[in-house]
Amino acid sequence: MNLASSSRRGKQARRSDMETMRERFAKLLLGEDMSGGEKGVTSALALSNAITNLADSMFGDQVKLQPMDLKRKKIWRKEMDWLLSVVDHIVQFVPSTQVAKTGDFTEIMVTKKRDDLLINIPALRKLDSVLLETLDKFKDHKDFWYVPKDVENTENNGDWRKDEKCWLPVVKVPSDGLTEESRKFLRSQKESVAQVLKAATAINALVLSEMHIPDNYIDSLPKKGKTSLGDFLYKSITDEYFDPGYFLSSLDLSSKHKVLDLKNRIEASMVIWKRKMNHKEQWGSFVSLEKRELFEVRVETILAMLKQKVPEIIQSSLEISKIKNNKDVGHAILESYSRVLESLASKIMTRIDGVLEADVLVHIQLMEEAERRSESDAEPEYEKNEKVVSAVTPNSTKLADLIGWSFSSDTEHSLTSDVELVHEAEQEKDIMKSPFRIQPMKLSYLAKLEKLRSPSERH
C-alpha cells in the first residue's frame, strides 16, 4: 500500500516536472514572448535572462549566513540542469579517422563539445557546489545571530547600521565578542569564497571579451578617446609616470553611479583606441603605436583593479550592449552562470565581513569601557599626596597657639606685610654688597642747576 502510494506520488512529481520544463523551454523558444509575436528576443538572450531570473528568485532572499532552504536548493539544481542541458548540443566539428572493415583509414569529421564549454561548465558547477557547501557550514553556528532592523533601532547600540539597507537584518555577537575558533573559521570561509569570486570573475571577463561589440554601441562613441575620458582622466592616464593604485585613490568612488560612470568612460576609450590600432590610416599624427598599446594596457589594468575594489559594480553600457546583441547561446550560458555565481560569492563575503565587523565593534566598546573604568578608579597623583599629608598632620599646631596669642585676620595680614618688608630689605642689602650693583649717576654742574630751578607753577 505504501509502495503504491509512493510510486504514485513519484509519477505525479515527474509529470509536474515535465510540465514545468515544457513551459520553460517553450518560453525560451518563443523568445519570452508567449503570444508568438515579433516582440521576442534571441534564444541566447532568453536563456541568459532565464538563468538570471532563476538566481534572483533563489538567492534574492539570502540575507543571512545560513544554509539554503532544502526545497529551494532542490529547485535551483533541477532547473539549472534543465537550462545547462542545452550545452550538450552545442558542438563543433573536428577531424578524425575511421577504420573500415578492410583496414583502410578514412578521414572524417566528428562532433565534439565546444572547448570553452567543455572546460568552463564543469568549473562553474564546481564553484556553485562550493558556495552552497559554504552556506551549509553555518548550520549550527551559535556565536552570532540576527535581529530585525526595527528591533535593533530601539536599542542603544544599534546606531552603527543606520546607513545600511533597511530590509537587511542586523548581526549580533556575544557581549565579549567571538571566540578565536569562530574567527579562524570565518576567515577561512572568506578566503575560500574569495577564490570562488576570483575564478567566476575571470570566466565572466573572458567570455565578455570574446563577445562581438555591437555596431550601435560603436556608432554612439566619440571619435577620440580623450573626448570620452575628459581632460583630467586623459592627462592622468597618458602621463609619463602612471600609478594605477594612486590614480584610483585620487578619484571620488563614493557611490556606485560614480564607479559606473568611470567604467563607462574607460571602456569607451579602450574601444576607440583598439579600433584606431586596427585601422592605421585613421590614426592621429600625435600618438604613436607604442603609446596606443601602452594606454590600452593602462586602461585594462584600471578596469581589473576597479573590478577587484568594487566587486558588486553594475554592468556597464558596453557589457549590456554585448549581452543584448549576443547570438551565441554558449557564450550566453557561460556569461550569465558566471555572473550569478559572482554575485552570490560577493554577497556571502559581505555577510562574513558583517559578522567580523560586529566582533571588532564589540571589542572596541570593551576597550573604551575598560579605559573609562581605569580613569575613574585611578586618581591624580597630587590628590593622593595631599591626602597623605593631611593624614600625617591633621591639625598642625602653630607657635602662636602654643604661646597663647590670638590674632585677627587684619593683624595676621599686617604681620605678613612686615615679614615681606624685612625680606625686601635683606634683598636690597645683598644687592648693595654685590660688586655688580648699579652705581648712582653723577650729575654735571648744569644738571644740578636744572634740578634746582623752581617749578613753573610758582611763576
mmCIF file of C-alpha atoms in Angstrom, residues 24 27-28 30-33 39-57 76 79-80 83 315 319-320 322-326 328-329 331-337 339-340:
data_model
loop_
_atom_site.group_PDB
_atom_site.id
_atom_site.type_symbol
_atom_site.label_atom_id
_atom_site.label_comp_id
_atom_site.label_asym_id
_atom_site.label_seq_id
_atom_site.Cartn_x
_atom_site.Cartn_y
_atom_site.Cartn_z
ATOM 1 C CA ARG A 24 10.313 26.874 -19.527
ATOM 2 C CA LYS A 27 9.204 30.390 -23.294
ATOM 3 C CA LEU A 28 12.831 30.128 -24.394
ATOM 4 C CA LEU A 30 9.417 31.934 -28.256
ATOM 5 C CA GLY A 31 11.979 34.457 -27.031
ATOM 6 C CA GLU A 32 9.992 35.230 -23.844
ATOM 7 C CA ASP A 33 7.030 36.346 -25.975
ATOM 8 C CA LYS A 39 8.477 41.121 -29.599
ATOM 9 C CA GLY A 40 10.541 38.104 -28.666
ATOM 10 C CA VAL A 41 14.290 38.280 -28.064
ATOM 11 C CA THR A 42 17.009 35.984 -29.324
ATOM 12 C CA SER A 43 17.403 32.497 -27.872
ATOM 13 C CA ALA A 44 20.736 33.478 -26.342
ATOM 14 C CA LEU A 45 19.273 36.464 -24.520
ATOM 15 C CA ALA A 46 16.211 34.460 -23.429
ATOM 16 C CA LEU A 47 18.468 31.773 -21.938
ATOM 17 C CA SER A 48 20.620 34.410 -20.216
ATOM 18 C CA ASN A 49 17.534 36.055 -18.719
ATOM 19 C CA ALA A 50 16.203 32.682 -17.565
ATOM 20 C CA ILE A 51 19.391 31.915 -15.598
ATOM 21 C CA THR A 52 19.459 35.424 -14.146
ATOM 22 C CA ASN A 53 15.803 35.330 -13.065
ATOM 23 C CA LEU A 54 16.193 31.862 -11.546
ATOM 24 C CA ALA A 55 19.168 33.018 -9.471
ATOM 25 C CA ASP A 56 17.291 36.103 -8.288
ATOM 26 C CA SER A 57 14.337 34.019 -7.131
ATOM 27 C CA TRP A 76 17.873 25.525 -8.145
ATOM 28 C CA GLU A 79 16.177 23.872 -13.149
ATOM 29 C CA MET A 80 19.859 24.660 -13.700
ATOM 30 C CA LEU A 83 18.992 25.064 -18.682
ATOM 31 C CA GLN A 315 27.085 46.264 -15.599
ATOM 32 C CA GLU A 319 28.574 44.826 -21.261
ATOM 33 C CA ILE A 320 24.808 45.380 -21.506
ATOM 34 C CA LYS A 322 27.141 42.896 -25.746
ATOM 35 C CA ILE A 323 24.710 40.706 -23.791
ATOM 36 C CA LYS A 324 21.641 42.101 -25.565
ATOM 37 C CA ASN A 325 23.076 41.688 -29.049
ATOM 38 C CA ASN A 326 24.828 38.372 -28.433
ATOM 39 C CA ASP A 328 25.944 32.761 -29.254
ATOM 40 C CA VAL A 329 23.998 30.522 -26.868
ATOM 41 C CA HIS A 331 28.528 32.495 -24.513
ATOM 42 C CA ALA A 332 25.158 33.488 -23.075
ATOM 43 C CA ILE A 333 25.127 30.486 -20.724
ATOM 44 C CA LEU A 334 28.724 30.992 -19.565
ATOM 45 C CA GLU A 335 28.296 34.725 -19.018
ATOM 46 C CA SER A 336 25.035 34.514 -17.079
ATOM 47 C CA TYR A 337 26.057 31.495 -14.980
ATOM 48 C CA ARG A 339 27.728 36.368 -13.278
ATOM 49 C CA VAL A 340 25.142 34.935 -10.852
#
